[in-house]
Amino acid sequence: MSFFDKLKFDANGLIPAIIQEQSTGRVLMMAWMNRASLERTVNEGKTVFWSRSRQKYWVKGETSGHFQKVKEIAFDCDGDTLLIQVEQIGAACHEGYRSCFFRSVENATGDKITEPQLAKPDEIYGKK
Amino acid sequence: MSFFDKLKFDANGLIPAIIQEQSTGRVLMMAWMNRASLERTVNEGKTVFWSRSRQKYWVKGETSGHFQKVKEIAFDCDGDTLLIQVEQIGAACHEGYRSCFFRSVENATGDKITEPQLAKPDEIYGKK
């Protein structure tokens, strides 16, 4: 039985993929995959997502060079979420932070930035 | 500005919450919150989810005793995913594993169990 048969894709054919940096345990981002992008991720060894907003495949790093090399793929008890260990090149976040989760709740209502910005988005993607 | 105003709940009023064990960095599970369950999580200091299948609030640990004490709440650049650091009491997974992500892909199609089962579900929830 293929592990694909143990996965449950949602009504739109998608499954959320949590991306974790293997060397540090830092959770970098969460994005969505469909079956074909997961197959590409398995076969190509780098993360490939499905962009819900752009309705197209999205090779992480194809514009920025910030690829994610896949080290391990796990899935949860319900088969409806993936946890992918990677080696992250550069910044995972399009805002130039290592992790997309660079803001934390500080009290009941406020928030604070918890890590340094490695690069300005303009430096990664060019000025728009 | 409240951090709640920086969050984007989906068409069903939900946001995914990744739960990570603060002391080890282990990703334990992913579940869904609505605004009210997130407010309860902030105010009560333990995780409260919204069960999509049962359409009701779900205090993690209310049946099993396996509560999650909230240590930190982060959110991502797009404001559409939460990352919550917790202290996990017992097993996070209803199948008796520390983490719900106890299976990994072994090759292109197979999978393997990567951690010990701490308890049988019967021992946690009673026989059904």
PDB file of N, CA and C in Angstrom, chain B residues 5-107:
ATOM      1  N   ASP B   5      -6.564  41.171  14.829  1.00  0.00           N
ATOM      2  CA  ASP B   5      -6.896  41.874  13.587  1.00  0.00           C
ATOM      3  C   ASP B   5      -5.885  41.594  12.486  1.00  0.00           C
ATOM      4  N   LYS B   6      -4.750  40.982  12.853  1.00  0.00           N
ATOM      5  CA  LYS B   6      -3.743  40.620  11.851  1.00  0.00           C
ATOM      6  C   LYS B   6      -3.945  39.194  11.336  1.00  0.00           C
ATOM      7  N   LEU B   7      -4.905  38.498  11.913  1.00  0.00           N
ATOM      8  CA  LEU B   7      -5.141  37.108  11.528  1.00  0.00           C
ATOM      9  C   LEU B   7      -6.220  37.022  10.459  1.00  0.00           C
ATOM     10  N   LYS B   8      -6.054  36.029   9.591  1.00  0.00           N
ATOM     11  CA  LYS B   8      -7.058  35.774   8.553  1.00  0.00           C
ATOM     12  C   LYS B   8      -7.676  34.415   8.808  1.00  0.00           C
ATOM     13  N   PHE B   9      -8.908  34.407   9.186  1.00  0.00           N
ATOM     14  CA  PHE B   9      -9.640  33.161   9.335  1.00  0.00           C
ATOM     15  C   PHE B   9     -10.223  32.810   7.962  1.00  0.00           C
ATOM     16  N   ASP B  10     -10.339  31.522   7.682  1.00  0.00           N
ATOM     17  CA  ASP B  10     -10.781  31.118   6.337  1.00  0.00           C
ATOM     18  C   ASP B  10     -12.299  31.288   6.183  1.00  0.00           C
ATOM     19  N   ALA B  11     -12.823  30.817   5.067  1.00  0.00           N
ATOM     20  CA  ALA B  11     -14.235  31.019   4.761  1.00  0.00           C
ATOM     21  C   ALA B  11     -15.148  30.399   5.818  1.00  0.00           C
ATOM     22  N   ASN B  12     -14.625  29.404   6.532  1.00  0.00           N
ATOM     23  CA  ASN B  12     -15.395  28.774   7.612  1.00  0.00           C
ATOM     24  C   ASN B  12     -15.083  29.384   8.981  1.00  0.00           C
ATOM     25  N   GLY B  13     -14.308  30.463   8.979  1.00  0.00           N
ATOM     26  CA  GLY B  13     -13.966  31.117  10.243  1.00  0.00           C
ATOM     27  C   GLY B  13     -12.863  30.406  11.003  1.00  0.00           C
ATOM     28  N   LEU B  14     -12.076  29.605  10.302  1.00  0.00           N
ATOM     29  CA  LEU B  14     -11.063  28.778  10.968  1.00  0.00           C
ATOM     30  C   LEU B  14      -9.645  29.160  10.558  1.00  0.00           C
ATOM     31  N   ILE B  15      -8.713  28.812  11.455  1.00  0.00           N
ATOM     32  CA  ILE B  15      -7.291  29.021  11.183  1.00  0.00           C
ATOM     33  C   ILE B  15      -6.553  27.776  11.701  1.00  0.00           C
ATOM     34  N   PRO B  16      -5.590  27.258  10.921  1.00  0.00           N
ATOM     35  CA  PRO B  16      -4.861  26.083  11.408  1.00  0.00           C
ATOM     36  C   PRO B  16      -3.843  26.477  12.479  1.00  0.00           C
ATOM     37  N   ALA B  17      -3.722  25.616  13.488  1.00  0.00           N
ATOM     38  CA  ALA B  17      -2.775  25.850  14.586  1.00  0.00           C
ATOM     39  C   ALA B  17      -1.822  24.664  14.662  1.00  0.00           C
ATOM     40  N   ILE B  18      -0.549  24.945  14.409  1.00  0.00           N
ATOM     41  CA  ILE B  18       0.502  23.941  14.556  1.00  0.00           C
ATOM     42  C   ILE B  18       0.918  23.942  16.021  1.00  0.00           C
ATOM     43  N   ILE B  19       0.950  22.760  16.630  1.00  0.00           N
ATOM     44  CA  ILE B  19       1.301  22.662  18.046  1.00  0.00           C
ATOM     45  C   ILE B  19       2.682  22.032  18.168  1.00  0.00           C
ATOM     46  N   GLN B  20       3.594  22.773  18.808  1.00  0.00           N
ATOM     47  CA  GLN B  20       4.984  22.335  18.935  1.00  0.00           C
ATOM     48  C   GLN B  20       5.355  22.239  20.411  1.00  0.00           C
ATOM     49  N   GLU B  21       6.043  21.161  20.769  1.00  0.00           N
ATOM     50  CA  GLU B  21       6.529  21.007  22.145  1.00  0.00           C
ATOM     51  C   GLU B  21       7.716  21.943  22.332  1.00  0.00           C
ATOM     52  N   GLN B  22       7.582  22.886  23.250  1.00  0.00           N
ATOM     53  CA  GLN B  22       8.620  23.916  23.380  1.00  0.00           C
ATOM     54  C   GLN B  22       9.970  23.326  23.799  1.00  0.00           C
ATOM     55  N   SER B  23       9.944  22.348  24.680  1.00  0.00           N
ATOM     56  CA  SER B  23      11.205  21.855  25.247  1.00  0.00           C
ATOM     57  C   SER B  23      12.024  21.041  24.253  1.00  0.00           C
ATOM     58  N   THR B  24      11.364  20.429  23.274  1.00  0.00           N
ATOM     59  CA  THR B  24      12.071  19.547  22.345  1.00  0.00           C
ATOM     60  C   THR B  24      12.026  20.017  20.896  1.00  0.00           C
ATOM     61  N   GLY B  25      11.114  20.913  20.572  1.00  0.00           N
ATOM     62  CA  GLY B  25      10.941  21.321  19.184  1.00  0.00           C
ATOM     63  C   GLY B  25      10.115  20.341  18.362  1.00  0.00           C
ATOM     64  N   ARG B  26       9.666  19.262  18.994  1.00  0.00           N
ATOM     65  CA  ARG B  26       8.874  18.252  18.282  1.00  0.00           C
ATOM     66  C   ARG B  26       7.533  18.854  17.880  1.00  0.00           C
ATOM     67  N   VAL B  27       7.163  18.716  16.606  1.00  0.00           N
ATOM     68  CA  VAL B  27       5.827  19.122  16.182  1.00  0.00           C
ATOM     69  C   VAL B  27       4.867  18.005  16.577  1.00  0.00           C
ATOM     70  N   LEU B  28       3.861  18.344  17.354  1.00  0.00           N
ATOM     71  CA  LEU B  28       2.983  17.333  17.949  1.00  0.00           C
ATOM     72  C   LEU B  28       1.733  17.068  17.129  1.00  0.00           C
ATOM     73  N   MET B  29       1.143  18.115  16.587  1.00  0.00           N
ATOM     74  CA  MET B  29      -0.144  17.958  15.895  1.00  0.00           C
ATOM     75  C   MET B  29      -0.483  19.261  15.182  1.00  0.00           C
ATOM     76  N   MET B  30      -1.513  19.194  14.376  1.00  0.00           N
ATOM     77  CA  MET B  30      -2.089  20.385  13.783  1.00  0.00           C
ATOM     78  C   MET B  30      -3.600  20.255  13.923  1.00  0.00           C
ATOM     79  N   ALA B  31      -4.236  21.317  14.394  1.00  0.00           N
ATOM     80  CA  ALA B  31      -5.694  21.298  14.513  1.00  0.00           C
ATOM     81  C   ALA B  31      -6.205  22.708  14.209  1.00  0.00           C
ATOM     82  N   TRP B  32      -7.509  22.872  14.259  1.00  0.00           N
ATOM     83  CA  TRP B  32      -8.121  24.122  13.806  1.00  0.00           C
ATOM     84  C   TRP B  32      -8.721  24.902  14.959  1.00  0.00           C
ATOM     85  N   MET B  33      -8.626  26.202  14.866  1.00  0.00           N
ATOM     86  CA  MET B  33      -9.248  27.093  15.847  1.00  0.00           C
ATOM     87  C   MET B  33     -10.148  28.081  15.125  1.00  0.00           C
ATOM     88  N   ASN B  34     -11.194  28.509  15.820  1.00  0.00           N
ATOM     89  CA  ASN B  34     -11.906  29.698  15.363  1.00  0.00           C
ATOM     90  C   ASN B  34     -11.541  30.835  16.325  1.00  0.00           C
ATOM     91  N   ARG B  35     -12.071  31.989  16.094  1.00  0.00           N
ATOM     92  CA  ARG B  35     -11.649  33.129  16.925  1.00  0.00           C
ATOM     93  C   ARG B  35     -11.948  32.875  18.405  1.00  0.00           C
ATOM     94  N   ALA B  36     -13.115  32.316  18.684  1.00  0.00           N
ATOM     95  CA  ALA B  36     -13.493  32.107  20.092  1.00  0.00           C
ATOM     96  C   ALA B  36     -12.592  31.072  20.756  1.00  0.00           C
ATOM     97  N   SER B  37     -12.227  30.025  20.031  1.00  0.00           N
ATOM     98  CA  SER B  37     -11.366  29.004  20.654  1.00  0.00           C
ATOM     99  C   SER B  37      -9.956  29.564  20.848  1.00  0.00           C
ATOM    100  N   LEU B  38      -9.521  30.449  19.950  1.00  0.00           N
ATOM    101  CA  LEU B  38      -8.219  31.087  20.142  1.00  0.00           C
ATOM    102  C   LEU B  38      -8.257  32.030  21.350  1.00  0.00           C
ATOM    103  N   GLU B  39      -9.335  32.764  21.482  1.00  0.00           N
ATOM    104  CA  GLU B  39      -9.480  33.635  22.659  1.00  0.00           C
ATOM    105  C   GLU B  39      -9.448  32.809  23.942  1.00  0.00           C
ATOM    106  N   ARG B  40     -10.135  31.670  23.924  1.00  0.00           N
ATOM    107  CA  ARG B  40     -10.104  30.801  25.110  1.00  0.00           C
ATOM    108  C   ARG B  40      -8.684  30.280  25.346  1.00  0.00           C
ATOM    109  N   THR B  41      -7.989  29.914  24.269  1.00  0.00           N
ATOM    110  CA  THR B  41      -6.603  29.427  24.390  1.00  0.00           C
ATOM    111  C   THR B  41      -5.712  30.487  25.036  1.00  0.00           C
ATOM    112  N   VAL B  42      -5.875  31.745  24.588  1.00  0.00           N
ATOM    113  CA  VAL B  42      -5.095  32.848  25.156  1.00  0.00           C
ATOM    114  C   VAL B  42      -5.460  33.050  26.626  1.00  0.00           C
ATOM    115  N   ASN B  43      -6.736  33.052  26.917  1.00  0.00           N
ATOM    116  CA  ASN B  43      -7.192  33.418  28.265  1.00  0.00           C
ATOM    117  C   ASN B  43      -7.043  32.283  29.273  1.00  0.00           C
ATOM    118  N   GLU B  44      -7.223  31.037  28.808  1.00  0.00           N
ATOM    119  CA  GLU B  44      -7.206  29.910  29.737  1.00  0.00           C
ATOM    120  C   GLU B  44      -5.830  29.247  29.841  1.00  0.00           C
ATOM    121  N   GLY B  45      -4.941  29.543  28.873  1.00  0.00           N
ATOM    122  CA  GLY B  45      -3.577  29.028  28.959  1.00  0.00           C
ATOM    123  C   GLY B  45      -3.444  27.565  28.589  1.00  0.00           C
ATOM    124  N   LYS B  46      -4.466  26.997  27.993  1.00  0.00           N
ATOM    125  CA  LYS B  46      -4.368  25.640  27.444  1.00  0.00           C
ATOM    126  C   LYS B  46      -5.099  25.632  26.106  1.00  0.00           C
ATOM    127  N   THR B  47      -4.724  24.691  25.247  1.00  0.00           N
ATOM    128  CA  THR B  47      -5.262  24.749  23.887  1.00  0.00           C
ATOM    129  C   THR B  47      -6.732  24.334  23.835  1.00  0.00           C
ATOM    130  N   VAL B  48      -7.479  25.110  23.078  1.00  0.00           N
ATOM    131  CA  VAL B  48      -8.889  24.825  22.804  1.00  0.00           C
ATOM    132  C   VAL B  48      -9.064  24.916  21.292  1.00  0.00           C
ATOM    133  N   PHE B  49      -9.576  23.848  20.699  1.00  0.00           N
ATOM    134  CA  PHE B  49      -9.736  23.809  19.250  1.00  0.00           C
ATOM    135  C   PHE B  49     -11.216  23.803  18.870  1.00  0.00           C
ATOM    136  N   TRP B  50     -11.451  23.910  17.566  1.00  0.00           N
ATOM    137  CA  TRP B  50     -12.781  23.723  17.020  1.00  0.00           C
ATOM    138  C   TRP B  50     -12.745  22.436  16.201  1.00  0.00           C
ATOM    139  N   SER B  51     -13.551  21.476  16.582  1.00  0.00           N
ATOM    140  CA  SER B  51     -13.594  20.219  15.847  1.00  0.00           C
ATOM    141  C   SER B  51     -14.482  20.373  14.622  1.00  0.00           C
ATOM    142  N   ARG B  52     -13.873  20.213  13.445  1.00  0.00           N
ATOM    143  CA  ARG B  52     -14.655  20.336  12.214  1.00  0.00           C
ATOM    144  C   ARG B  52     -15.605  19.158  12.050  1.00  0.00           C
ATOM    145  N   SER B  53     -15.168  17.976  12.461  1.00  0.00           N
ATOM    146  CA  SER B  53     -16.016  16.786  12.284  1.00  0.00           C
ATOM    147  C   SER B  53     -17.180  16.772  13.278  1.00  0.00           C
ATOM    148  N   ARG B  54     -16.916  17.231  14.496  1.00  0.00           N
ATOM    149  CA  ARG B  54     -17.973  17.204  15.519  1.00  0.00           C
ATOM    150  C   ARG B  54     -18.683  18.544  15.658  1.00  0.00           C
ATOM    151  N   GLN B  55     -18.136  19.575  14.998  1.00  0.00           N
ATOM    152  CA  GLN B  55     -18.722  20.916  15.055  1.00  0.00           C
ATOM    153  C   GLN B  55     -18.936  21.381  16.494  1.00  0.00           C
ATOM    154  N   LYS B  56     -17.880  21.243  17.284  1.00  0.00           N
ATOM    155  CA  LYS B  56     -17.952  21.713  18.662  1.00  0.00           C
ATOM    156  C   LYS B  56     -16.557  22.068  19.159  1.00  0.00           C
ATOM    157  N   TYR B  57     -16.522  22.807  20.280  1.00  0.00           N
ATOM    158  CA  TYR B  57     -15.240  23.125  20.893  1.00  0.00           C
ATOM    159  C   TYR B  57     -14.650  21.860  21.480  1.00  0.00           C
ATOM    160  N   TRP B  58     -13.341  21.859  21.547  1.00  0.00           N
ATOM    161  CA  TRP B  58     -12.618  20.676  21.946  1.00  0.00           C
ATOM    162  C   TRP B  58     -11.414  21.142  22.774  1.00  0.00           C
ATOM    163  N   VAL B  59     -11.515  20.970  24.092  1.00  0.00           N
ATOM    164  CA  VAL B  59     -10.387  21.277  24.973  1.00  0.00           C
ATOM    165  C   VAL B  59      -9.457  20.073  24.927  1.00  0.00           C
ATOM    166  N   LYS B  60      -8.278  20.257  24.360  1.00  0.00           N
ATOM    167  CA  LYS B  60      -7.322  19.149  24.261  1.00  0.00           C
ATOM    168  C   LYS B  60      -7.020  18.649  25.670  1.00  0.00           C
ATOM    169  N   GLY B  61      -7.242  17.362  25.911  1.00  0.00           N
ATOM    170  CA  GLY B  61      -6.963  16.781  27.224  1.00  0.00           C
ATOM    171  C   GLY B  61      -8.191  16.646  28.103  1.00  0.00           C
ATOM    172  N   GLU B  62      -9.342  17.133  27.661  1.00  0.00           N
ATOM    173  CA  GLU B  62     -10.509  17.109  28.551  1.00  0.00           C
ATOM    174  C   GLU B  62     -10.968  15.676  28.840  1.00  0.00           C
ATOM    175  N   THR B  63     -10.744  14.761  27.901  1.00  0.00           N
ATOM    176  CA  THR B  63     -11.082  13.351  28.144  1.00  0.00           C
ATOM    177  C   THR B  63      -9.870  12.577  28.645  1.00  0.00           C
ATOM    178  N   SER B  64      -8.726  12.818  28.031  1.00  0.00           N
ATOM    179  CA  SER B  64      -7.520  12.009  28.295  1.00  0.00           C
ATOM    180  C   SER B  64      -6.682  12.527  29.461  1.00  0.00           C
ATOM    181  N   GLY B  65      -6.889  13.778  29.824  1.00  0.00           N
ATOM    182  CA  GLY B  65      -5.988  14.412  30.803  1.00  0.00           C
ATOM    183  C   GLY B  65      -4.704  14.936  30.169  1.00  0.00           C
ATOM    184  N   HIS B  66      -4.576  14.748  28.865  1.00  0.00           N
ATOM    185  CA  HIS B  66      -3.351  15.146  28.170  1.00  0.00           C
ATOM    186  C   HIS B  66      -3.449  16.594  27.679  1.00  0.00           C
ATOM    187  N   PHE B  67      -3.503  17.508  28.618  1.00  0.00           N
ATOM    188  CA  PHE B  67      -3.626  18.932  28.300  1.00  0.00           C
ATOM    189  C   PHE B  67      -2.339  19.461  27.674  1.00  0.00           C
ATOM    190  N   GLN B  68      -2.488  20.603  26.995  1.00  0.00           N
ATOM    191  CA  GLN B  68      -1.342  21.321  26.436  1.00  0.00           C
ATOM    192  C   GLN B  68      -1.295  22.700  27.078  1.00  0.00           C
ATOM    193  N   LYS B  69      -0.279  22.956  27.892  1.00  0.00           N
ATOM    194  CA  LYS B  69      -0.122  24.263  28.529  1.00  0.00           C
ATOM    195  C   LYS B  69       0.566  25.205  27.552  1.00  0.00           C
ATOM    196  N   VAL B  70      -0.063  26.325  27.286  1.00  0.00           N
ATOM    197  CA  VAL B  70       0.420  27.247  26.258  1.00  0.00           C
ATOM    198  C   VAL B  70       1.593  28.070  26.785  1.00  0.00           C
ATOM    199  N   LYS B  71       2.685  28.065  26.018  1.00  0.00           N
ATOM    200  CA  LYS B  71       3.881  28.828  26.383  1.00  0.00           C
ATOM    201  C   LYS B  71       4.086  30.042  25.489  1.00  0.00           C
ATOM    202  N   GLU B  72       3.743  29.910  24.227  1.00  0.00           N
ATOM    203  CA  GLU B  72       3.946  31.030  23.298  1.00  0.00           C
ATOM    204  C   GLU B  72       3.043  30.822  22.086  1.00  0.00           C
ATOM    205  N   ILE B  73       2.528  31.917  21.562  1.00  0.00           N
ATOM    206  CA  ILE B  73       1.685  31.861  20.363  1.00  0.00           C
ATOM    207  C   ILE B  73       2.308  32.762  19.309  1.00  0.00           C
ATOM    208  N   ALA B  74       2.669  32.166  18.172  1.00  0.00           N
ATOM    209  CA  ALA B  74       3.206  32.948  17.053  1.00  0.00           C
ATOM    210  C   ALA B  74       2.251  32.814  15.866  1.00  0.00           C
ATOM    211  N   PHE B  75       2.369  33.731  14.930  1.00  0.00           N
ATOM    212  CA  PHE B  75       1.555  33.639  13.705  1.00  0.00           C
ATOM    213  C   PHE B  75       2.417  34.027  12.523  1.00  0.00           C
ATOM    214  N   ASP B  76       2.028  33.569  11.358  1.00  0.00           N
ATOM    215  CA  ASP B  76       2.929  33.696  10.213  1.00  0.00           C
ATOM    216  C   ASP B  76       2.721  35.007   9.458  1.00  0.00           C
ATOM    217  N   CYS B  77       3.585  35.219   8.468  1.00  0.00           N
ATOM    218  CA  CYS B  77       3.618  36.464   7.708  1.00  0.00           C
ATOM    219  C   CYS B  77       2.273  36.805   7.082  1.00  0.00           C
ATOM    220  N   ASP B  78       1.552  35.784   6.634  1.00  0.00           N
ATOM    221  CA  ASP B  78       0.253  36.016   6.012  1.00  0.00           C
ATOM    222  C   ASP B  78      -0.876  36.098   7.035  1.00  0.00           C
ATOM    223  N   GLY B  79      -0.569  35.784   8.282  1.00  0.00           N
ATOM    224  CA  GLY B  79      -1.597  35.828   9.326  1.00  0.00           C
ATOM    225  C   GLY B  79      -2.627  34.730   9.187  1.00  0.00           C
ATOM    226  N   ASP B  80      -2.295  33.675   8.435  1.00  0.00           N
ATOM    227  CA  ASP B  80      -3.299  32.626   8.240  1.00  0.00           C
ATOM    228  C   ASP B  80      -2.907  31.273   8.848  1.00  0.00           C
ATOM    229  N   THR B  81      -1.856  31.250   9.668  1.00  0.00           N
ATOM    230  CA  THR B  81      -1.471  30.028  10.376  1.00  0.00           C
ATOM    231  C   THR B  81      -0.897  30.412  11.736  1.00  0.00           C
ATOM    232  N   LEU B  82      -1.229  29.623  12.751  1.00  0.00           N
ATOM    233  CA  LEU B  82      -0.696  29.817  14.104  1.00  0.00           C
ATOM    234  C   LEU B  82       0.355  28.757  14.396  1.00  0.00           C
ATOM    235  N   LEU B  83       1.347  29.133  15.206  1.00  0.00           N
ATOM    236  CA  LEU B  83       2.336  28.188  15.724  1.00  0.00           C
ATOM    237  C   LEU B  83       2.353  28.372  17.239  1.00  0.00           C
ATOM    238  N   ILE B  84       1.903  27.338  17.947  1.00  0.00           N
ATOM    239  CA  ILE B  84       1.734  27.455  19.397  1.00  0.00           C
ATOM    240  C   ILE B  84       2.712  26.519  20.098  1.00  0.00           C
ATOM    241  N   GLN B  85       3.567  27.107  20.938  1.00  0.00           N
ATOM    242  CA  GLN B  85       4.504  26.331  21.745  1.00  0.00           C
ATOM    243  C   GLN B  85       3.792  25.900  23.018  1.00  0.00           C
ATOM    244  N   VAL B  86       3.934  24.626  23.360  1.00  0.00           N
ATOM    245  CA  VAL B  86       3.233  24.115  24.542  1.00  0.00           C
ATOM    246  C   VAL B  86       4.144  23.226  25.385  1.00  0.00           C
ATOM    247  N   GLU B  87       3.659  23.008  26.604  1.00  0.00           N
ATOM    248  CA  GLU B  87       4.164  21.908  27.416  1.00  0.00           C
ATOM    249  C   GLU B  87       3.098  20.828  27.333  1.00  0.00           C
ATOM    250  N   GLN B  88       3.457  19.682  26.776  1.00  0.00           N
ATOM    251  CA  GLN B  88       2.488  18.609  26.540  1.00  0.00           C
ATOM    252  C   GLN B  88       2.455  17.657  27.735  1.00  0.00           C
ATOM    253  N   ILE B  89       1.278  17.462  28.295  1.00  0.00           N
ATOM    254  CA  ILE B  89       1.090  16.433  29.314  1.00  0.00           C
ATOM    255  C   ILE B  89       0.757  15.127  28.586  1.00  0.00           C
ATOM    256  N   GLY B  90       1.514  14.067  28.841  1.00  0.00           N
ATOM    257  CA  GLY B  90       1.209  12.761  28.233  1.00  0.00           C
ATOM    258  C   GLY B  90       1.399  12.755  26.730  1.00  0.00           C
ATOM    259  N   ALA B  91       0.517  12.072  26.033  1.00  0.00           N
ATOM    260  CA  ALA B  91       0.617  11.873  24.589  1.00  0.00           C
ATOM    261  C   ALA B  91      -0.272  12.864  23.857  1.00  0.00           C
ATOM    262  N   ALA B  92       0.269  13.532  22.859  1.00  0.00           N
ATOM    263  CA  ALA B  92      -0.559  14.446  22.071  1.00  0.00           C
ATOM    264  C   ALA B  92      -1.522  13.683  21.174  1.00  0.00           C
ATOM    265  N   CYS B  93      -1.092  12.503  20.711  1.00  0.00           N
ATOM    266  CA  CYS B  93      -1.873  11.785  19.688  1.00  0.00           C
ATOM    267  C   CYS B  93      -2.909  10.876  20.325  1.00  0.00           C
ATOM    268  N   HIS B  94      -4.100  10.870  19.753  1.00  0.00           N
ATOM    269  CA  HIS B  94      -5.160  10.004  20.274  1.00  0.00           C
ATOM    270  C   HIS B  94      -4.842   8.529  20.050  1.00  0.00           C
ATOM    271  N   GLU B  95      -3.827   8.255  19.251  1.00  0.00           N
ATOM    272  CA  GLU B  95      -3.403   6.857  19.079  1.00  0.00           C
ATOM    273  C   GLU B  95      -2.307   6.474  20.079  1.00  0.00           C
ATOM    274  N   GLY B  96      -2.009   7.371  20.995  1.00  0.00           N
ATOM    275  CA  GLY B  96      -1.101   7.020  22.091  1.00  0.00           C
ATOM    276  C   GLY B  96       0.366   7.354  21.847  1.00  0.00           C
ATOM    277  N   TYR B  97       0.631   8.056  20.759  1.00  0.00           N
ATOM    278  CA  TYR B  97       2.007   8.473  20.479  1.00  0.00           C
ATOM    279  C   TYR B  97       2.224   9.905  20.992  1.00  0.00           C
ATOM    280  N   ARG B  98       3.473  10.199  21.274  1.00  0.00           N
ATOM    281  CA  ARG B  98       3.804  11.548  21.730  1.00  0.00           C
ATOM    282  C   ARG B  98       3.347  12.577  20.700  1.00  0.00           C
ATOM    283  N   SER B  99       3.660  12.301  19.462  1.00  0.00           N
ATOM    284  CA  SER B  99       3.305  13.196  18.360  1.00  0.00           C
ATOM    285  C   SER B  99       2.377  12.475  17.394  1.00  0.00           C
ATOM    286  N   CYS B 100       1.481  13.227  16.797  1.00  0.00           N
ATOM    287  CA  CYS B 100       0.626  12.646  15.746  1.00  0.00           C
ATOM    288  C   CYS B 100       1.442  12.280  14.505  1.00  0.00           C
ATOM    289  N   PHE B 101       2.631  12.864  14.373  1.00  0.00           N
ATOM    290  CA  PHE B 101       3.457  12.616  13.175  1.00  0.00           C
ATOM    291  C   PHE B 101       4.426  11.474  13.454  1.00  0.00           C
ATOM    292  N   PHE B 102       3.873  10.308  13.746  1.00  0.00           N
ATOM    293  CA  PHE B 102       4.713   9.178  14.144  1.00  0.00           C
ATOM    294  C   PHE B 102       5.041   8.269  12.963  1.00  0.00           C
ATOM    295  N   ARG B 103       4.590   8.618  11.787  1.00  0.00           N
ATOM    296  CA  ARG B 103       4.898   7.834  10.591  1.00  0.00           C
ATOM    297  C   ARG B 103       5.641   8.685   9.575  1.00  0.00           C
ATOM    298  N   SER B 104       6.685   8.103   9.006  1.00  0.00           N
ATOM    299  CA  SER B 104       7.443   8.807   7.971  1.00  0.00           C
ATOM    300  C   SER B 104       7.478   7.975   6.701  1.00  0.00           C
ATOM    301  N   VAL B 105       7.607   8.678   5.605  1.00  0.00           N
ATOM    302  CA  VAL B 105       7.754   8.026   4.306  1.00  0.00           C
ATOM    303  C   VAL B 105       9.135   7.385   4.258  1.00  0.00           C
ATOM    304  N   GLU B 106       9.178   6.109   3.862  1.00  0.00           N
ATOM    305  CA  GLU B 106      10.455   5.397   3.908  1.00  0.00           C
ATOM    306  C   GLU B 106      11.128   5.393   2.535  1.00  0.00           C
ATOM    307  N   ASN B 107      10.333   5.337   1.529  1.00  0.00           N
ATOM    308  CA  ASN B 107      10.870   5.408   0.172  1.00  0.00           C
ATOM    309  C   ASN B 107       9.763   6.028  -0.681  1.00  0.00           C
TER     310      ASN B 107
END
